[in-house]
Each structure stands twice: as C-alpha cells, then as structure tokens.
C-alpha cells in the first residue's frame, strides 16, 4: 500500500453520526441497508467455537444469514483443469449451520421489517465488557401504535456450546394482538438473498470468498419438539464429510398477558410460536437458550442428548448467571489484555473492538485452529492459515498463554497428516498444509498456496515464542519437540548445498508471504525463517539431552532421531543463503527479484485495485510489486539478524512497491516504519490497519472479520509503538510513541508474571500486576521489576526519527546509476 493511499486522520474512517465514540462498545445509532454485510460482521458474537453473525433478529433482509461452528465443514473433490501428481484433491468449506437467531415479531398481524419500518428510535450496541450485542428500538406500526422492542444476543465464553438470546416486546399505548415466532431455520444450503443478487449481477470470482456447493450439504437426521418444556431441535449430517451437527433451543416466555403457544418441526424448520393479547405497559419477555454440538461422526441423536444437557445446566443456573459469568470472563480478559491509549478515544474504541475480535475467534477454539475469519463469516472457506501463528498467537502467548497452547496443540494433532503431505511432495519430515480445516491440503492453486513452505517455520517460530514466554517444558518435551524435529527434517531435505558458493545452503522452488511473486529461488523470508527453524530444533534436542536423558531417549525412539541429523541442521542453518545486493545495498526478496521491472503503484488506477482481481497472475509475476510485506516481515521476526542500516534500506526499497492488497501488510509496515524512523508513516499504516474492518477498507468485511489483522493491530501497538521484542528469550522494550499520544499502556505475561508497561514520552514505567518478578531490557538497560516495587526507566529521545519524513518513492537505480522504470502494465 503506497503511503498516498493511507488516510491520515482518524475521523476520516467512520461516520460518527452513525457510530458515536464509545471506548467500550461499538454503537450504531441508525440502520443503513446499503452495508448490511459489513454490519453483520461488525456486530457478530462468538467464542471461537460458535459464531452468530450480526443479522437482524427478524431473520429477513440480510447479506449473509450466518451461523458458524469452527471446524464444521463439508468436503468436495477439487477439479483441476490439468492434473498433476500431488495436487490437492479434496476441498473443505465451512458450513453455514442451521440458524437459531431468528425471532420474528408481528403486531396487529403486521411484521416488523426493519428496512421499511417506521423506527422512532434505534440503537444497536456490541459491548466489549459484557460480550453482549443488544438492540433497542421504538417502532411505530402501520396502524400508528408504538412498540418498544429490546433484544440481547450472547455466545458464552464460559459454556462453549451455549448461546443466549432474549427478546422483549412492550406495547406502550394501545392493546394489540402480538405474535412471536422463534425459529431454528436451515436455509438449504446458504443461498442467501445476496448470493442470488450477486449472481444475477454477474459479479466476478473473488478467491477470498468461500465456494458455493452444488448439492444439498446437510442431510436431515432428526427433528423433535416438546410443547410443554418449550424445546425444539434439529439434527443433520454433512453429505460428503460425514460430520454431524445438532442444535436445540429452550424457550421461556414471561408476561402478565394472556397467551397461547404452538410448536412445529420438520426437516429444515423448528419453531415455537406465541400469540399474546398484549396490554399496554405489560412486557413480554422471551428467553431463548440455544446449544450447538458437532462431531466428526457421532450420530446426531447423541449430539441432541448433549444439547439437552447443555440446556438443562444453563436453565438450572439461571439467565442472570450466564450474563454474570460472561462479564467475569471478560473482566479477566481485559485485565490481561487491555491496551490503553489515553486522549485518543476513537483509537481506543477501535483498538478494543479489534482485541475483542481475537477473543471471539480464539477463546473456545479448543481442538481446532483459528480460522482466518474466526466464526464471523465464510471467507476463505473457514480455513486455517499461517496467519494464526504469525499474527494471532503473539497476542495469545503474551496475554492468554493457555489459548496459545491450545492452538499449537492443534497443529501437533495434524502432524501425521503433515508427514503424509511431505511424502506426497517427495520430502522427508513434515509439511503442514497451507490452508486446511481437517489437516489435508486444500489449496487448489499451488503456486500461491502449497508452495508457501514457510508455514513450517512459522509454526516452529510461534512454538518457540510460546516456550520462551511460558517456560512450558512439558509441552516441548511431549509434543512440541516433534514439530521442531519433523519441520527441520523437511528443510534440510528440501534445500541443498552449492559448492561453487563456498558450500552455501539454498532453498529453491518456494513462495514467500508475498503472493504476487511465486515459486522462486532463495526467498529471503523463507530462508531466514528456515534458518531459525533448523537452529531452534537443534537447540531443543541438545537441551533435552542435557536436561533429561530419559525423555531424550523417548524422543529418539519415538522419532527415530540420530544426533548426526542435529549436526546437519546446524550446518544448514550456518550456511543458509541470505540474498544481498551489494550495489543497491538491499536484500532481494528472492534470487531474481531485482531483475524485474518496477510496477508503478502511484499511477495505478484505484479501480484496478486489488491487483489480484484485475490482472492475470502472469502479468503480476513479471514485476517488482508486492501483495504484502515479505522481506519487511522478516526484518521484524528475525530483527536480531539485520543491522539498523539494513532494516532502513530494505524498508525504503520495498515500501513503495507494496500494494497492501493483503490485510496482513499494513501492521508489519507500521512496526518497521516505527523502528527505522518513519514515525508519521508508522501511525498512518497503523490507522489503516486499525480500521480495516470497521471502515471496510478492503471492501470484503462482509465475508467476516480479518482476524489476523486484529492480532496484527496488537503487535503494531505493542511491538511497533511499544517497542517490545523477544529474540531468543530475551525480552526487550525500545518504544516509538507517536508524538500526538500522551502515553501507551499494555500488558505482557512473561514466565507466569503479568507486567504492566506504560510508555510515556520521557520514560517507561513497569509494574507487576500479577506474579513475582520479570526481567527485561529497556532501551539497553537491564531491569528486574518485582511485585510491589514499580520501576521507571528514562528515555533519551524516542529512537531514530527522519527529518521531515520523506516517504519512500518508487523507481530504483541500477548499479550503473540509471533508473529502473516504474510502469503500469497496459499503459
């Protein structure tokens, strides 16, 4: 993303007449049907296992009616136009589950339809402290009667399989017959109004969206209802994957008005209907408890029993207990995780929205990965990518280590599948799938997918970061070391030594993070991350051998490990090729990257962005142009291997040719811009990332939250402006506070101790909030902070800052001094 395309002012992002500033909530003061998809995503609620999109309660007009269960997917055969050995064979797509959000209202037999309703008052609120999405409206019916409608929606953080909905109706002035229809509706199969409209309009293919199935996905297995206890349920099995799902709802109606009730169930609909003689001033309160359970093969009738048990427990505990438990869970989350930016209310609100999204994507994702869209939409098919390890896990590792461990254990459970995938690609060790749900590779386009071997190193990096922050030797010994060993085996088998380069170790035929440059030799990011992976695996084995001989022998037996392998890993790491161009003084992204012409982003029309939707891949591959930070990301993750001068030179070279077409890019550019001295640019990149979804900056928020970007926002704050780094288990802080900010406060959990870090213009204050003590290095000064003894470290300036901050510009010089032209294809 070139700097000219980054909005510099916070107030430019959101319409504050519609979204007033509230530092602890996202509030909508009036509804607009033109951006339903975006608001459905923004007001989603979830817990990492179950997600409910922010559809209106009435379940009518919608962009995508969405209810998603993490890992619940359908499979389908991938049809390649031209086949080749080793191509991915089975696609996987998250399933839009039966929708239990629907509660329809009729007054005088007139339905409440928000797009055309006469709404005297309207407010919708997603509260970050309570985890509840609420709506409060005053409706004037066609007959002129005023009706107050209040609703709440929550997916429980404490009860993984539970959602809670309440719906309250009060006639304010007049009597009226009122009907409330509460439903579980299976839309067969996800063919929403939007998808019908988009097909009719002939919209093009967007690879970021989930594919549509051409068969019935959910086969009915059971349905039942009990009028006496107000319960209804539906059960299904996926046609191809065989996965099963059950959903049940428990209803309780409280009112002083007279009412009757009816029940109806069939294959794709289960509903409770209440008919009420509503007197003015007499509230009607419907409580709807909903439970979802899924399995890879357990019959749906057994899952229905599990739903019953969940509902029984929630009913016995009571409604208030559910909301109290939710608040208590979030109180703990914010104690560990909050980032405070005093005097910047709009930034503060957006920051907390982003952090809240990480909780909603990861909190109860036990036994699964963290999808790229969490459980807020079907974008990217519900797949897990490297996004989790590089962008989301740092936040979890340093604030909620248990959740980070769960995510890493999930990768461990896929290790056998990764071993099989490596064999398919003629490699030893393990190769984790580029995109997957069930452990099998699901990337049909191998050049920008499967070829991204760096995912092995990314997982090993996240594992090592977790181990350094927690000291969890039990996990390392029993499971983590297996990941390190098998990925190291893959790297040393994939690469080769070239004698004519003094025995340098090379890795060819791979794709780095930048998907606009594919299948290259010696991609810098891949090589430096592989170097880390190899070194860390060798260190883990040698440390284990020295620490615990019995466990070491178990690892040797379990993995067939020989110490000669460890020697080879260390040699490969020491001899790793790291491309560097002496003439330009920069690290080439890959062996031949600098030989290409430079794409002129500055003069590329905005209607041709993103490039992947407007240019054939072969056109893009011929140029120096990046989808996202590649070398610059390596500078961040492996920063202790590059000098300050190298970092600045590389940043200045790559920043002008980075499109930012990926939401993973701006956060990294912000971090490195802050480090190398482009402080204003760092803030502009940060704001761009901060509002990626809230302002729909990439025009695809409708498909779900960009979860990796939300994690990156935390890193941009903590590692960028806050200056936190962990290289080899040494925790350092070297902040770059924006000039307009009075302070920045964040928390880090290091080896079981939570440290509060407050960055001010002239100092860094450290205080223990929970635990005994922690050791850090602040701007070069070694510091140990202990409970009850806060420490302040004075800062002599805020690090390098470029005078006037001239933005990097496109157009590069060859060794002979001539300019490499920056061009736009087709001009």
Coordinates of N, CA and C in Angstrom, one line a residue, residues 1 208 380 516 601 608-613 620 625-628 658-665 669 698 700:
X1 N 0.9 -1.2 0.0 CA 0.0 0.0 0.0 C 0.9 1.2 0.0
X208 N -11.1 -14.9 -2.4 CA -11.1 -14.8 -0.9 C -12.4 -15.3 -0.3
X380 N -12.7 -17.3 2.9 CA -11.6 -18.2 2.8 C -12.0 -19.6 3.3
X516 N 2.3 -12.2 -4.8 CA 2.5 -11.6 -6.2 C 3.8 -12.0 -6.8
X601 N 2.9 1.8 -8.8 CA 1.7 1.8 -8.0 C 1.0 3.2 -7.9
X608 N -8.4 -0.5 -10.3 CA -7.6 -1.7 -10.7 C -7.0 -2.3 -9.5
X609 N -7.5 -1.9 -8.3 CA -7.0 -2.5 -7.1 C -8.1 -3.3 -6.4
X610 N -7.9 -4.4 -5.7 CA -6.6 -5.0 -5.6 C -6.1 -5.7 -7.0
X611 N -4.8 -5.8 -7.1 CA -4.3 -6.3 -8.4 C -4.8 -7.7 -8.7
X612 N -4.9 -8.5 -7.7 CA -5.3 -9.9 -7.9 C -6.7 -10.1 -8.5
X613 N -7.5 -9.1 -8.4 CA -8.9 -9.1 -9.0 C -8.9 -8.4 -10.4
X620 N 1.2 -10.0 -13.1 CA 1.7 -9.5 -11.8 C 3.1 -10.1 -11.6
X625 N 6.4 -6.0 -7.6 CA 5.3 -5.5 -6.9 C 4.8 -6.5 -5.9
X626 N 4.5 -6.1 -4.7 CA 4.2 -7.0 -3.6 C 2.7 -6.9 -3.2
X627 N 2.2 -8.0 -2.9 CA 0.8 -8.1 -2.3 C 0.9 -7.7 -0.8
X628 N 2.0 -8.1 -0.1 CA 2.1 -7.8 1.3 C 3.6 -7.8 1.6
X658 N 4.8 -2.1 -2.3 CA 3.9 -2.9 -1.6 C 2.5 -2.4 -1.7
X659 N 1.6 -3.2 -2.3 CA 0.3 -2.7 -2.5 C -0.6 -2.7 -1.3
X660 N -0.3 -3.5 -0.3 CA -1.2 -3.7 0.8 C -2.5 -4.3 0.4
X661 N -2.5 -5.1 -0.7 CA -3.7 -5.8 -1.1 C -4.1 -6.8 -0.1
X662 N -3.1 -7.2 0.7 CA -3.4 -8.1 1.8 C -3.5 -7.3 3.1
X663 N -4.5 -7.7 3.9 CA -4.7 -7.0 5.2 C -3.6 -7.4 6.2
X664 N -2.7 -8.3 5.8 CA -1.6 -8.7 6.7 C -0.5 -7.7 6.6
X665 N -0.5 -6.8 5.7 CA 0.7 -6.0 5.4 C 0.8 -4.7 6.2
X669 N 4.2 -3.2 8.2 CA 4.8 -1.9 7.7 C 4.8 -0.9 8.8
X698 N -10.9 -2.8 2.8 CA -10.6 -3.7 1.7 C -11.9 -4.2 1.0
X700 N -14.3 -6.1 1.7 CA -14.7 -7.5 1.9 C -15.0 -7.9 3.3

